[in-house]
PDB file of C-alpha atoms in Angstrom:
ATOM      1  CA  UNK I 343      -0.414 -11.755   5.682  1.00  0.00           C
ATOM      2  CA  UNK I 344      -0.774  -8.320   7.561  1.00  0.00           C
ATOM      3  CA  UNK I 345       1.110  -7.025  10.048  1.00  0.00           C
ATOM      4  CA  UNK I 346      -1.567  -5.621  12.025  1.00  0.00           C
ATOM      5  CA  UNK I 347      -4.969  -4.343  12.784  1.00  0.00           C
ATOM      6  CA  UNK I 348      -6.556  -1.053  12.606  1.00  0.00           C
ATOM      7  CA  UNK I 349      -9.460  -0.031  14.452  1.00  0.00           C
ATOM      8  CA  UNK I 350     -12.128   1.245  13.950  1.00  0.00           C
ATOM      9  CA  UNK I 351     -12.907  -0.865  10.546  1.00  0.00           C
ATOM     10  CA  UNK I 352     -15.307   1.950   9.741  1.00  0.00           C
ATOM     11  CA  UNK I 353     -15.938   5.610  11.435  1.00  0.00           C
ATOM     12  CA  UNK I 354     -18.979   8.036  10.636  1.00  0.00           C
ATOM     13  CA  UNK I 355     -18.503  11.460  12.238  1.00  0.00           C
ATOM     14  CA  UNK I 356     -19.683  15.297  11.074  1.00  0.00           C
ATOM     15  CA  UNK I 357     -17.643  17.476   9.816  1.00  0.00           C
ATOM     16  CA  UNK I 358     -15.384  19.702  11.912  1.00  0.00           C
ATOM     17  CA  UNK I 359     -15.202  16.459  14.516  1.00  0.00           C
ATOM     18  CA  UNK I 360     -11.785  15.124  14.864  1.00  0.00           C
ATOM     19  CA  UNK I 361     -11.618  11.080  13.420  1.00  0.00           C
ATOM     20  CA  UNK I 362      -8.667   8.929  15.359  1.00  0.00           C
ATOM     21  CA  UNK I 363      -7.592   5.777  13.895  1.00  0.00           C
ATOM     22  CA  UNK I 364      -5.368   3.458  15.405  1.00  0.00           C
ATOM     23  CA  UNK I 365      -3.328   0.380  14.159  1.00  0.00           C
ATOM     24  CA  UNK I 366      -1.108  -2.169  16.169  1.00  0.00           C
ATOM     25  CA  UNK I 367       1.958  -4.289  14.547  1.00  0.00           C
ATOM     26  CA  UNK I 368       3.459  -7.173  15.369  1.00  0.00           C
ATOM     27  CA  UNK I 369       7.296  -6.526  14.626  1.00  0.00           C
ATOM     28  CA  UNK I 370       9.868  -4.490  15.197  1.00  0.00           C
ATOM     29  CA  UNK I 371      10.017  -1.452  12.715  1.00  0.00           C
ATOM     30  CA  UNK I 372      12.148   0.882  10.788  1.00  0.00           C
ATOM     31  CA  UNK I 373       8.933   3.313  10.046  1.00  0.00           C
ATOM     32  CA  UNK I 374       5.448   3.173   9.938  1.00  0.00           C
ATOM     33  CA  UNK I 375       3.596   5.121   7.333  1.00  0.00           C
ATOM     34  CA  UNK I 376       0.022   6.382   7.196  1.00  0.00           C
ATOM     35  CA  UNK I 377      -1.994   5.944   3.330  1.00  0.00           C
ATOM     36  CA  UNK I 378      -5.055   7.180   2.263  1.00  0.00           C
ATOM     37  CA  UNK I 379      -7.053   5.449  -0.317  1.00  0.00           C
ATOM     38  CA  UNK I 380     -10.049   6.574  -2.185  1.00  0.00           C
ATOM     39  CA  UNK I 381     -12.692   4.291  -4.106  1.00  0.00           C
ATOM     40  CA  UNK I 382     -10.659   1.364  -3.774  1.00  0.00           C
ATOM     41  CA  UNK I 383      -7.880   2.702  -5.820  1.00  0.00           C
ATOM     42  CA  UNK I 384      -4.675   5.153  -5.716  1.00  0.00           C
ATOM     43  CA  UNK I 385      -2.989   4.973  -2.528  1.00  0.00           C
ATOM     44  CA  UNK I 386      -1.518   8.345  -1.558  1.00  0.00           C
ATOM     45  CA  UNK I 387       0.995   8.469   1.205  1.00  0.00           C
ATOM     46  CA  UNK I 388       0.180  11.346   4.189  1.00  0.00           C
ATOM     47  CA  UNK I 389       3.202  10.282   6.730  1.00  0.00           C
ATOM     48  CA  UNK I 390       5.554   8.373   8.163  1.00  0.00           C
ATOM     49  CA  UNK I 391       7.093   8.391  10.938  1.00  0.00           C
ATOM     50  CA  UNK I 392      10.468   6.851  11.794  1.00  0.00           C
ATOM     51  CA  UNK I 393      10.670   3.770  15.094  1.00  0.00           C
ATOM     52  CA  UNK I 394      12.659   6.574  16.809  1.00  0.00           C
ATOM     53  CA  UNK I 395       9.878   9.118  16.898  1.00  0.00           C
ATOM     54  CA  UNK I 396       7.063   9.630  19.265  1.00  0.00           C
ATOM     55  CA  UNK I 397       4.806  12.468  17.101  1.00  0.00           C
ATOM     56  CA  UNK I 398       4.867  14.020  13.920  1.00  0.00           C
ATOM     57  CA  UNK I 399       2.531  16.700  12.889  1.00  0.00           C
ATOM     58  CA  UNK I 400       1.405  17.606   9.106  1.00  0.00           C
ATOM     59  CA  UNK I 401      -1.559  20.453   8.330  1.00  0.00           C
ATOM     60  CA  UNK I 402      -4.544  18.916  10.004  1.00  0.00           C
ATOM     61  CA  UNK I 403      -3.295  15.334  10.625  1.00  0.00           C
ATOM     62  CA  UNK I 404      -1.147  14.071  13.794  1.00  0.00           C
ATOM     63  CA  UNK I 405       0.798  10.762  13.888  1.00  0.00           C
ATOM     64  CA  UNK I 406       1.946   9.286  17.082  1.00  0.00           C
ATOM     65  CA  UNK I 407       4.499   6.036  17.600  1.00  0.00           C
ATOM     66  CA  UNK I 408       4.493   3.883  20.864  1.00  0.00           C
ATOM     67  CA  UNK I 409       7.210   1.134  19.551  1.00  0.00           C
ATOM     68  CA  UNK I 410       6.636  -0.549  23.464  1.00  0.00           C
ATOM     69  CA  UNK I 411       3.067  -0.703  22.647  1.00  0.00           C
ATOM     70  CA  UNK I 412       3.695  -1.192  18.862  1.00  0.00           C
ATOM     71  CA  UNK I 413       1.047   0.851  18.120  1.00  0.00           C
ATOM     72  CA  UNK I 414       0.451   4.072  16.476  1.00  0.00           C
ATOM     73  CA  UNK I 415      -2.540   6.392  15.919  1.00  0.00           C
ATOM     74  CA  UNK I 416      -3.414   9.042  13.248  1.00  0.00           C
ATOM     75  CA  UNK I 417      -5.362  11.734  14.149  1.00  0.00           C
ATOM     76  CA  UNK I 418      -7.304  14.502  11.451  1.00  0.00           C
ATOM     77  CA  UNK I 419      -8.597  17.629  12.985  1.00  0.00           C
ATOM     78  CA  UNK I 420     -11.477  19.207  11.917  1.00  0.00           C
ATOM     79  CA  UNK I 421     -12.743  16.687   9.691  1.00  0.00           C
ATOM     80  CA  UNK I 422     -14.078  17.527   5.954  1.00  0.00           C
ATOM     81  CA  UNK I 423     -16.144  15.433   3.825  1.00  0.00           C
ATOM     82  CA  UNK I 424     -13.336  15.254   1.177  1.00  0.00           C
ATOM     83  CA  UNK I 425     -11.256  13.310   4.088  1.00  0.00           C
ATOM     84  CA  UNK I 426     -14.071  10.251   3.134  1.00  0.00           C
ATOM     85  CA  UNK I 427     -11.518   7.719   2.242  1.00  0.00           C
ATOM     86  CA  UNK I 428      -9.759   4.047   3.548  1.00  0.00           C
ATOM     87  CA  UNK I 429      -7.082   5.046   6.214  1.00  0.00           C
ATOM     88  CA  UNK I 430      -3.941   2.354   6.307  1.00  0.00           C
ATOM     89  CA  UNK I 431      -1.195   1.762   8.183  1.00  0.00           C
ATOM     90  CA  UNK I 432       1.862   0.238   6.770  1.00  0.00           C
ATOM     91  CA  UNK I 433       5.109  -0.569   8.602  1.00  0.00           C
ATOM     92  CA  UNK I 434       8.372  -1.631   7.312  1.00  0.00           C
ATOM     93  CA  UNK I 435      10.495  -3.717   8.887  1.00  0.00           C
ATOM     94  CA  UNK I 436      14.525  -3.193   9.382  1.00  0.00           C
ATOM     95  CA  UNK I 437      15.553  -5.979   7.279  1.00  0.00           C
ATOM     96  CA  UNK I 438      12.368  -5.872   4.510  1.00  0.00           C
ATOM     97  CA  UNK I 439      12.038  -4.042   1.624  1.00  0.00           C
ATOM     98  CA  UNK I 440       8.107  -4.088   1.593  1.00  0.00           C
ATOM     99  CA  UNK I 441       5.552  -2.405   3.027  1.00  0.00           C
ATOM    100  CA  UNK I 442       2.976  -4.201   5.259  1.00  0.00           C
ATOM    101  CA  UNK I 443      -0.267  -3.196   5.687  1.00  0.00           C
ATOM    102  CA  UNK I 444      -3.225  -3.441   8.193  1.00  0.00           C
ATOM    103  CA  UNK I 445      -6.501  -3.850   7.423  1.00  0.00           C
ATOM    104  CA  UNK I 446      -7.291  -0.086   6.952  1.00  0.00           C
ATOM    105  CA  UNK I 447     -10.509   2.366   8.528  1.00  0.00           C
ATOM    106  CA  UNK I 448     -12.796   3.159   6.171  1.00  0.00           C
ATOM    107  CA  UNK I 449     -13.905   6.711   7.357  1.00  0.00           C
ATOM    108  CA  UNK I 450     -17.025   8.577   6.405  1.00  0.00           C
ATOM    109  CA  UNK I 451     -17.161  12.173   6.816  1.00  0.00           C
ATOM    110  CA  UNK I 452     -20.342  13.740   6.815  1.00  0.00           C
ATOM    111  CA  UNK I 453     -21.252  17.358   5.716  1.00  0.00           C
TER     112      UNK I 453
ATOM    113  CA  UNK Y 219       6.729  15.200 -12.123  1.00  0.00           C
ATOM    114  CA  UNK Y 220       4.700  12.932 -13.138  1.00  0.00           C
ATOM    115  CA  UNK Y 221       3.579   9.723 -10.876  1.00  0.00           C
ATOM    116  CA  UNK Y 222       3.670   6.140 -11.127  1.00  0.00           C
ATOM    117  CA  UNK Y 223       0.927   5.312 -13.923  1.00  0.00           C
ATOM    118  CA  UNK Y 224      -0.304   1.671 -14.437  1.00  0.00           C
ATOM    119  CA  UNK Y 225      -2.232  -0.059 -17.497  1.00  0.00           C
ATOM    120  CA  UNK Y 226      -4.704  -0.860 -18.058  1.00  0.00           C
ATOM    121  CA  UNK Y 227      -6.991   0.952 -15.622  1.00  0.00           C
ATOM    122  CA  UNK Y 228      -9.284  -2.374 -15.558  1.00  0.00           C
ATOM    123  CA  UNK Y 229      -9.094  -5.934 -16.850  1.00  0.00           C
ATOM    124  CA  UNK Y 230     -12.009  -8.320 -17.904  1.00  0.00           C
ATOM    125  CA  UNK Y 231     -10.612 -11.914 -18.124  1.00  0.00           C
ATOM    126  CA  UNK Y 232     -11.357 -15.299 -18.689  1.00  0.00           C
ATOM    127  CA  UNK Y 233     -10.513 -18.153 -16.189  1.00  0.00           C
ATOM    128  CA  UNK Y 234      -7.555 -19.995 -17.841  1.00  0.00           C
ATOM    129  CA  UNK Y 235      -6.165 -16.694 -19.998  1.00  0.00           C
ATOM    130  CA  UNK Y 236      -2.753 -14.894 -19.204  1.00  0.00           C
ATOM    131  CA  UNK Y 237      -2.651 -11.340 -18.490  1.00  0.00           C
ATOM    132  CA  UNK Y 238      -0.095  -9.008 -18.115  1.00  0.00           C
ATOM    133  CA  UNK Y 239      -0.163  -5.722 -15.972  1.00  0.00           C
ATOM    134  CA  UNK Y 240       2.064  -2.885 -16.775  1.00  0.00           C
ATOM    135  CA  UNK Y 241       3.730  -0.478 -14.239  1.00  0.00           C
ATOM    136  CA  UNK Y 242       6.026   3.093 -15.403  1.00  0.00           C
ATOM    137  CA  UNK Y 243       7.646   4.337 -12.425  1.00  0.00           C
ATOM    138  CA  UNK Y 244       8.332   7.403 -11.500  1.00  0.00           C
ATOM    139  CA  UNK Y 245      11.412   8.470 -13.548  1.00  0.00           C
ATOM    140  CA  UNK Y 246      14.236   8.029 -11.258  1.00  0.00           C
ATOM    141  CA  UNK Y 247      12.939   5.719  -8.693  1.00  0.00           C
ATOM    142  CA  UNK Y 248      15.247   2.434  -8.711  1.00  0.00           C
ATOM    143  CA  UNK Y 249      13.179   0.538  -6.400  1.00  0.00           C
ATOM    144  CA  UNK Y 250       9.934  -0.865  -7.625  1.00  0.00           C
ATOM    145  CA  UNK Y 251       6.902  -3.200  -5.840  1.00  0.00           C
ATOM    146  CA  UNK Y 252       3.698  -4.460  -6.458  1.00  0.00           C
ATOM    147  CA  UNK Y 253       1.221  -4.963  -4.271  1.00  0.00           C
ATOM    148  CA  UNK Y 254      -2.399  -6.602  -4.501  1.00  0.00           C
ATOM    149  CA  UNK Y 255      -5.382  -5.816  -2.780  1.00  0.00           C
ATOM    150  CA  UNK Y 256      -8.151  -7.856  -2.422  1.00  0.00           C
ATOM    151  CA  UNK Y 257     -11.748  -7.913  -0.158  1.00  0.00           C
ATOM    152  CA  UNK Y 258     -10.505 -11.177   1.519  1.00  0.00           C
ATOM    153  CA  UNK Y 259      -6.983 -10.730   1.746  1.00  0.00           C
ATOM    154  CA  UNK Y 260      -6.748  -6.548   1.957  1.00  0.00           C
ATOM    155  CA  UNK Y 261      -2.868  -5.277   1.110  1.00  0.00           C
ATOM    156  CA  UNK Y 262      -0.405  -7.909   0.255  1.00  0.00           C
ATOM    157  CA  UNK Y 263       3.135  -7.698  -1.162  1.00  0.00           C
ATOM    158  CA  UNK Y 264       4.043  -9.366  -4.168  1.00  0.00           C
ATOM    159  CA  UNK Y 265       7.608  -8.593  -5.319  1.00  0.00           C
ATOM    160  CA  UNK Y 266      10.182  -6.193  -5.151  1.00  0.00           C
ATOM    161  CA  UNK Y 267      13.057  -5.029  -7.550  1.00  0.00           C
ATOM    162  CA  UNK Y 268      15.825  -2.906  -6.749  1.00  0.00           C
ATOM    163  CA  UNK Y 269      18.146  -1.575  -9.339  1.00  0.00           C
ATOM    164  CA  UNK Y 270      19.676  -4.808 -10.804  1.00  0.00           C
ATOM    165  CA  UNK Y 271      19.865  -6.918  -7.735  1.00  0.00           C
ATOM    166  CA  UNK Y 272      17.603 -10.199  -7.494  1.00  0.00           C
ATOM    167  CA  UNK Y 273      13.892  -9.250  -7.243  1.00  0.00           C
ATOM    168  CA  UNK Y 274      12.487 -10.548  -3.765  1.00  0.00           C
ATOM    169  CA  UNK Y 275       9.690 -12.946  -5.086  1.00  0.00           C
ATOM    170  CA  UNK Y 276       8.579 -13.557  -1.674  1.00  0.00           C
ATOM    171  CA  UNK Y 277       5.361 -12.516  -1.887  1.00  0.00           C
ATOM    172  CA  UNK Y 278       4.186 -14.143  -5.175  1.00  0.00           C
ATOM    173  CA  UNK Y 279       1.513 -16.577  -4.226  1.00  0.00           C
ATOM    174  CA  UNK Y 280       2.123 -19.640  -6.584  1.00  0.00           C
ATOM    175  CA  UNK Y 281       4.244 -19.911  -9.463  1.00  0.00           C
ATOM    176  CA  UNK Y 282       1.863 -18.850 -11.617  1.00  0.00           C
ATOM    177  CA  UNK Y 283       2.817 -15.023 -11.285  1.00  0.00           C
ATOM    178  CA  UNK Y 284       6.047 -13.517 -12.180  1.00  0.00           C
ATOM    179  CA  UNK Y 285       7.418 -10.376 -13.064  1.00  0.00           C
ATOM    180  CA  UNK Y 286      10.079  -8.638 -14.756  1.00  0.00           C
ATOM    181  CA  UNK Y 287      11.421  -4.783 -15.142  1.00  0.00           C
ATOM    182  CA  UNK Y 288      13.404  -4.128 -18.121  1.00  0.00           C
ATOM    183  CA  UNK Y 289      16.056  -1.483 -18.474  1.00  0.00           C
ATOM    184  CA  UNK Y 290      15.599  -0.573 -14.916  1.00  0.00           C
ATOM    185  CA  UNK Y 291      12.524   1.190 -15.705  1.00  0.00           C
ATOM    186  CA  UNK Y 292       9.020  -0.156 -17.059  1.00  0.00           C
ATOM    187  CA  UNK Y 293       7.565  -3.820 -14.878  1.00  0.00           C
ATOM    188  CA  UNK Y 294       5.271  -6.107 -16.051  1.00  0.00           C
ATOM    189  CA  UNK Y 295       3.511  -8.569 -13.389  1.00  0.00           C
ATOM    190  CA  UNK Y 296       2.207 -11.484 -15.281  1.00  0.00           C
ATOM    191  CA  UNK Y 297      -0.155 -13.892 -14.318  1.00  0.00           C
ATOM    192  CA  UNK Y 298      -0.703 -17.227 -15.956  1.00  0.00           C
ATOM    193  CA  UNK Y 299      -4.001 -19.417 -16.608  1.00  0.00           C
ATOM    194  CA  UNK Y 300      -6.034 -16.901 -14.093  1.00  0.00           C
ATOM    195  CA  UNK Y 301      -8.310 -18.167 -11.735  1.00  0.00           C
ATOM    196  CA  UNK Y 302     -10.807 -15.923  -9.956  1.00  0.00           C
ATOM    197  CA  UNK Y 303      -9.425 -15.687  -7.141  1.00  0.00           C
ATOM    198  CA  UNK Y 304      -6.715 -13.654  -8.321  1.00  0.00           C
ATOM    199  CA  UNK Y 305      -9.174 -11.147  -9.236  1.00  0.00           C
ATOM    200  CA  UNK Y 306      -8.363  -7.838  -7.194  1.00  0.00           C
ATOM    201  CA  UNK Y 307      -6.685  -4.670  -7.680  1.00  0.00           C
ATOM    202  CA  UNK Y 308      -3.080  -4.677  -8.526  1.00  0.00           C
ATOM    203  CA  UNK Y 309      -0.632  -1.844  -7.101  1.00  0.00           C
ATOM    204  CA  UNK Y 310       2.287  -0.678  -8.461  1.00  0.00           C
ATOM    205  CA  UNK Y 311       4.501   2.160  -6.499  1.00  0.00           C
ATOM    206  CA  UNK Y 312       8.076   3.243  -6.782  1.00  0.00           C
ATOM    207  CA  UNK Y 313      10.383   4.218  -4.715  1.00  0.00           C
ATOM    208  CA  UNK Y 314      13.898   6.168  -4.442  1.00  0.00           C
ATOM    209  CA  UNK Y 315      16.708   3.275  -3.343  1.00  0.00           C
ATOM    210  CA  UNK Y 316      16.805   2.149  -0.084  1.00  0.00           C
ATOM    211  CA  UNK Y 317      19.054   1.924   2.142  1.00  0.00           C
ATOM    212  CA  UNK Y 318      19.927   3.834   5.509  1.00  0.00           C
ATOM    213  CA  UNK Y 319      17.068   6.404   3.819  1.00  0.00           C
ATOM    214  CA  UNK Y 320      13.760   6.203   4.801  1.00  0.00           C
ATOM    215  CA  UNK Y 321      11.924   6.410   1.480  1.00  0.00           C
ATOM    216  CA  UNK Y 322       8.451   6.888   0.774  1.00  0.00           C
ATOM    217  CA  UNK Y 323       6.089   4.971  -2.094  1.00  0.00           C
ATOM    218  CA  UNK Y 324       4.595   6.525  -4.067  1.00  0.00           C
ATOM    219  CA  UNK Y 325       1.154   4.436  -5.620  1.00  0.00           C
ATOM    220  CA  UNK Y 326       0.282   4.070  -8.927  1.00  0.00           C
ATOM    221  CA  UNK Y 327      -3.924   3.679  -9.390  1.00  0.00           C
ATOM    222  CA  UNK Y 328      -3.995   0.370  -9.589  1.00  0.00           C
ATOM    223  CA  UNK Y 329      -5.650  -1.857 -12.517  1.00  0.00           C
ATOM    224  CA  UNK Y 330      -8.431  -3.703 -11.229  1.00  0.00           C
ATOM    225  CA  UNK Y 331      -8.172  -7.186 -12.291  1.00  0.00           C
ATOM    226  CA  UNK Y 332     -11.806  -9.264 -12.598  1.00  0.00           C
ATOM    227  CA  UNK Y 333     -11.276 -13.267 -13.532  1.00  0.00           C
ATOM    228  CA  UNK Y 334     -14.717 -14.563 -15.121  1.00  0.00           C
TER     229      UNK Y 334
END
Protein backbone atom coordinates (compact mmCIF):
# COMPACT_ATOMS: atom_id res chain seq x y z
CA UNK A 1 0.00 0.00 0.00
CA UNK A 2 1.34 3.69 -0.18
CA UNK A 3 2.26 5.77 2.32
CA UNK A 4 0.80 8.80 1.02
CA UNK A 5 -0.65 11.11 -1.50
CA UNK A 6 0.76 13.62 -3.77
CA UNK A 7 -1.04 16.37 -5.21
CA UNK A 8 -1.51 17.60 -7.90
CA UNK A 9 -1.95 14.05 -9.86
CA UNK A 10 -1.08 16.03 -12.97
CA UNK A 11 0.33 19.82 -13.52
CA UNK A 12 0.55 21.71 -17.01
CA UNK A 13 2.49 24.98 -16.70
CA UNK A 14 4.93 27.06 -19.38
CA UNK A 15 8.17 27.08 -19.19
CA UNK A 16 10.12 29.41 -16.89
CA UNK A 17 6.88 28.99 -14.31
CA UNK A 18 7.81 27.41 -11.12
CA UNK A 19 5.76 23.67 -10.66
CA UNK A 20 5.18 22.77 -6.66
CA UNK A 21 4.28 19.35 -5.78
CA UNK A 22 3.34 18.24 -2.54
CA UNK A 23 2.96 14.77 -0.82
CA UNK A 24 1.65 13.85 2.77
CA UNK A 25 2.70 10.48 4.78
CA UNK A 26 1.24 8.71 7.24
CA UNK A 27 4.26 7.58 9.55
CA UNK A 28 6.92 8.64 11.25
CA UNK A 29 10.16 8.91 9.05
CA UNK A 30 13.84 8.55 8.89
CA UNK A 31 13.94 10.54 5.31
CA UNK A 32 11.84 11.32 2.63
CA UNK A 33 13.22 11.32 -0.86
CA UNK A 34 12.05 13.04 -4.03
CA UNK A 35 12.23 10.62 -7.68
CA UNK A 36 11.74 11.55 -10.98
CA UNK A 37 10.49 9.15 -13.50
CA UNK A 38 10.31 9.42 -17.19
CA UNK A 39 8.02 7.29 -19.66
CA UNK A 40 7.06 5.01 -17.07
CA UNK A 41 10.49 3.73 -16.52
CA UNK A 42 14.01 4.56 -14.73
CA UNK A 43 13.50 6.19 -11.54
CA UNK A 44 16.26 8.71 -10.83
CA UNK A 45 16.63 10.02 -7.35
CA UNK A 46 16.84 14.23 -7.08
CA UNK A 47 16.79 14.46 -3.00
CA UNK A 48 16.24 13.53 0.18
CA UNK A 49 15.96 15.05 2.95
CA UNK A 50 16.51 13.69 6.47
CA UNK A 51 13.10 13.86 9.42
CA UNK A 52 15.45 16.38 11.12
CA UNK A 53 15.52 18.90 8.32
CA UNK A 54 13.20 21.65 7.39
CA UNK A 55 14.76 22.66 3.60
CA UNK A 56 17.23 21.48 1.36
CA UNK A 57 18.14 23.19 -1.80
CA UNK A 58 19.73 21.49 -5.11
CA UNK A 59 20.28 23.66 -8.64
CA UNK A 60 16.76 24.60 -9.50
CA UNK A 61 14.76 22.30 -7.16
CA UNK A 62 13.79 23.07 -3.32
CA UNK A 63 12.62 20.39 -0.83
CA UNK A 64 10.91 21.30 2.32
CA UNK A 65 9.95 18.80 5.51
CA UNK A 66 7.07 19.62 8.02
CA UNK A 67 7.34 16.13 10.12
CA UNK A 68 4.16 17.88 12.43
CA UNK A 69 2.32 18.18 9.28
CA UNK A 70 3.98 15.06 7.71
CA UNK A 71 4.15 16.63 4.67
CA UNK A 72 6.71 17.81 2.34
CA UNK A 73 6.79 19.79 -0.93
CA UNK A 74 9.25 19.95 -3.91
CA UNK A 75 9.56 22.90 -5.65
CA UNK A 76 11.49 23.41 -9.50
CA UNK A 77 12.21 26.91 -10.50
CA UNK A 78 12.07 28.01 -13.77
CA UNK A 79 10.55 25.13 -15.29
CA UNK A 80 11.96 23.47 -18.72
CA UNK A 81 10.22 21.16 -20.92
CA UNK A 82 12.89 18.44 -20.26
CA UNK A 83 11.52 18.59 -16.43
CA UNK A 84 8.18 16.66 -18.24
CA UNK A 85 8.33 13.65 -16.08
CA UNK A 86 6.28 11.63 -12.92
CA UNK A 87 7.39 13.41 -9.63
CA UNK A 88 7.34 10.82 -6.40
CA UNK A 89 7.74 10.97 -3.05
CA UNK A 90 9.09 8.14 -1.10
CA UNK A 91 9.65 7.99 2.67
CA UNK A 92 11.40 5.49 4.72
CA UNK A 93 10.53 4.61 7.85
CA UNK A 94 13.04 4.21 11.06
CA UNK A 95 12.64 0.61 11.44
CA UNK A 96 12.04 -0.37 7.37
CA UNK A 97 14.34 -1.05 4.92
CA UNK A 98 12.02 -0.03 1.92
CA UNK A 99 11.06 2.78 0.32
CA UNK A 100 7.35 3.83 0.16
CA UNK A 101 5.96 5.68 -2.36
CA UNK A 102 2.97 8.06 -3.09
CA UNK A 103 1.10 8.14 -5.92
CA UNK A 104 3.42 10.55 -7.88
CA UNK A 105 2.54 14.16 -10.13
CA UNK A 106 2.76 13.68 -13.47
CA UNK A 107 4.03 17.17 -14.65
CA UNK A 108 3.89 18.61 -18.12
CA UNK A 109 6.10 21.33 -19.02
CA UNK A 110 5.31 23.25 -21.90
CA UNK A 111 7.74 25.15 -24.28
CA UNK B 1 30.35 3.73 -12.64
CA UNK B 2 28.04 2.06 -14.12
CA UNK B 3 24.21 1.79 -12.74
CA UNK B 4 21.91 -0.80 -11.78
CA UNK B 5 20.94 -2.54 -15.25
CA UNK B 6 17.94 -4.99 -15.44
CA UNK B 7 16.94 -7.74 -18.18
CA UNK B 8 15.18 -7.99 -20.16
CA UNK B 9 14.04 -4.47 -21.01
CA UNK B 10 10.38 -6.02 -21.77
CA UNK B 11 8.61 -9.35 -21.34
CA UNK B 12 5.72 -10.88 -23.49
CA UNK B 13 4.16 -13.81 -21.51
CA UNK B 14 1.65 -16.26 -21.43
CA UNK B 15 -0.89 -16.66 -18.51
CA UNK B 16 0.29 -19.85 -16.68
CA UNK B 17 4.30 -19.51 -17.82
CA UNK B 18 7.19 -18.69 -15.28
CA UNK B 19 9.38 -15.85 -15.82
CA UNK B 20 12.32 -14.73 -14.32
CA UNK B 21 13.61 -11.03 -14.08
CA UNK B 22 17.21 -10.30 -13.67
CA UNK B 23 18.75 -7.39 -11.62
CA UNK B 24 23.04 -6.44 -11.58
CA UNK B 25 23.56 -3.99 -8.98
CA UNK B 26 25.67 -1.49 -8.80
CA UNK B 27 29.09 -3.03 -7.95
CA UNK B 28 29.46 -2.51 -4.34
CA UNK B 29 26.01 -1.92 -3.18
CA UNK B 30 25.12 -4.76 -0.48
CA UNK B 31 21.61 -3.86 -0.17
CA UNK B 32 19.27 -4.76 -2.95
CA UNK B 33 15.12 -4.26 -3.56
CA UNK B 34 12.64 -4.66 -6.00
CA UNK B 35 9.90 -2.80 -6.47
CA UNK B 36 6.76 -3.07 -8.89
CA UNK B 37 4.80 -0.54 -10.40
CA UNK B 38 1.63 -0.90 -11.72
CA UNK B 39 -1.50 1.61 -13.13
CA UNK B 40 -3.73 0.25 -10.27
CA UNK B 41 -1.45 -0.25 -7.58
CA UNK B 42 1.46 2.62 -8.49
CA UNK B 43 4.97 1.83 -6.39
CA UNK B 44 4.98 -1.19 -4.24
CA UNK B 45 7.81 -3.00 -2.43
CA UNK B 46 8.49 -6.44 -2.99
CA UNK B 47 11.61 -7.69 -1.16
CA UNK B 48 14.70 -6.68 0.21
CA UNK B 49 18.21 -8.34 0.67
CA UNK B 50 20.95 -7.13 2.64
CA UNK B 51 24.34 -8.66 2.52
CA UNK B 52 23.65 -12.25 3.78
CA UNK B 53 20.99 -11.59 6.31
CA UNK B 54 17.31 -13.00 5.67
CA UNK B 55 15.68 -11.18 2.71
CA UNK B 56 12.46 -9.25 4.02
CA UNK B 57 9.75 -11.01 1.82
CA UNK B 58 7.21 -8.75 3.12
CA UNK B 59 6.12 -7.32 0.24
CA UNK B 60 5.74 -10.37 -2.09
CA UNK B 61 2.09 -10.61 -2.87
CA UNK B 62 1.36 -14.45 -2.89
CA UNK B 63 3.66 -17.21 -2.86
CA UNK B 64 3.92 -17.34 -6.23
CA UNK B 65 6.96 -14.81 -6.41
CA UNK B 66 10.27 -15.31 -4.90
CA UNK B 67 13.61 -14.20 -5.27
CA UNK B 68 17.09 -14.93 -4.73
CA UNK B 69 20.69 -12.99 -5.04
CA UNK B 70 23.59 -15.16 -5.44
CA UNK B 71 27.11 -14.36 -4.38
CA UNK B 72 25.93 -11.16 -2.94
CA UNK B 73 25.68 -9.69 -6.25
CA UNK B 74 23.28 -10.57 -9.31
CA UNK B 75 18.98 -11.11 -8.10
CA UNK B 76 16.57 -12.83 -9.87
CA UNK B 77 12.70 -12.15 -8.96
CA UNK B 78 10.75 -15.05 -10.21
CA UNK B 79 7.30 -15.35 -10.76
CA UNK B 80 5.40 -18.56 -11.16
CA UNK B 81 2.24 -19.57 -13.42
CA UNK B 82 1.69 -15.60 -14.25
CA UNK B 83 -1.53 -14.19 -14.25
CA UNK B 84 -2.22 -10.78 -15.77
CA UNK B 85 -2.46 -9.05 -13.16
CA UNK B 86 1.03 -9.25 -12.36
CA UNK B 87 1.71 -7.54 -15.49
CA UNK B 88 3.57 -4.13 -14.65
CA UNK B 89 6.94 -2.81 -14.56
CA UNK B 90 9.41 -4.38 -12.30
CA UNK B 91 12.18 -2.17 -10.43
CA UNK B 92 15.27 -3.13 -9.32
CA UNK B 93 17.67 -0.48 -7.32
CA UNK B 94 20.64 -0.93 -5.07
CA UNK B 95 21.77 0.52 -2.39
CA UNK B 96 25.05 1.06 -0.12
CA UNK B 97 24.24 -0.88 3.50
CA UNK B 98 22.12 0.60 5.78
CA UNK B 99 22.33 1.38 8.85
CA UNK B 100 22.70 4.75 10.91
CA UNK B 101 23.51 6.07 7.01
CA UNK B 102 21.01 7.52 5.12
CA UNK B 103 21.51 5.86 1.73
CA UNK B 104 20.10 6.64 -1.46
CA UNK B 105 18.64 4.01 -4.37
CA UNK B 106 19.68 4.09 -7.10
CA UNK B 107 16.89 2.56 -10.02
CA UNK B 108 17.56 0.26 -12.49
CA UNK B 109 15.02 0.83 -15.86
CA UNK B 110 12.80 -1.50 -15.07
CA UNK B 111 11.56 -4.56 -17.38
CA UNK B 112 8.11 -4.15 -18.23
CA UNK B 113 6.33 -7.28 -17.64
CA UNK B 114 2.90 -7.89 -19.99
CA UNK B 115 0.87 -11.35 -18.97
CA UNK B 116 -1.35 -12.38 -22.14
Amino acid sequence: SQQGEEDPQALSIQEGENATMNCSYKTSINNLQWYRQNSGRGLVHLILIRSNEREKHSGRLRVTLDTSKKSSSLLITASRAADTASYFCATRNNAGNMLTFGGGTRLMVKP
Amino acid sequence: GAGVSQSPSNKVTEKGKDVELRCDPISGHTALYWYRQSLGQGLEFLIYFQGNSAPDKSGLPSDRFSAERTGGSVSTLTIQRTQQEDSAVYLCASSLALGLVFVTQYFGPGTRLTVL
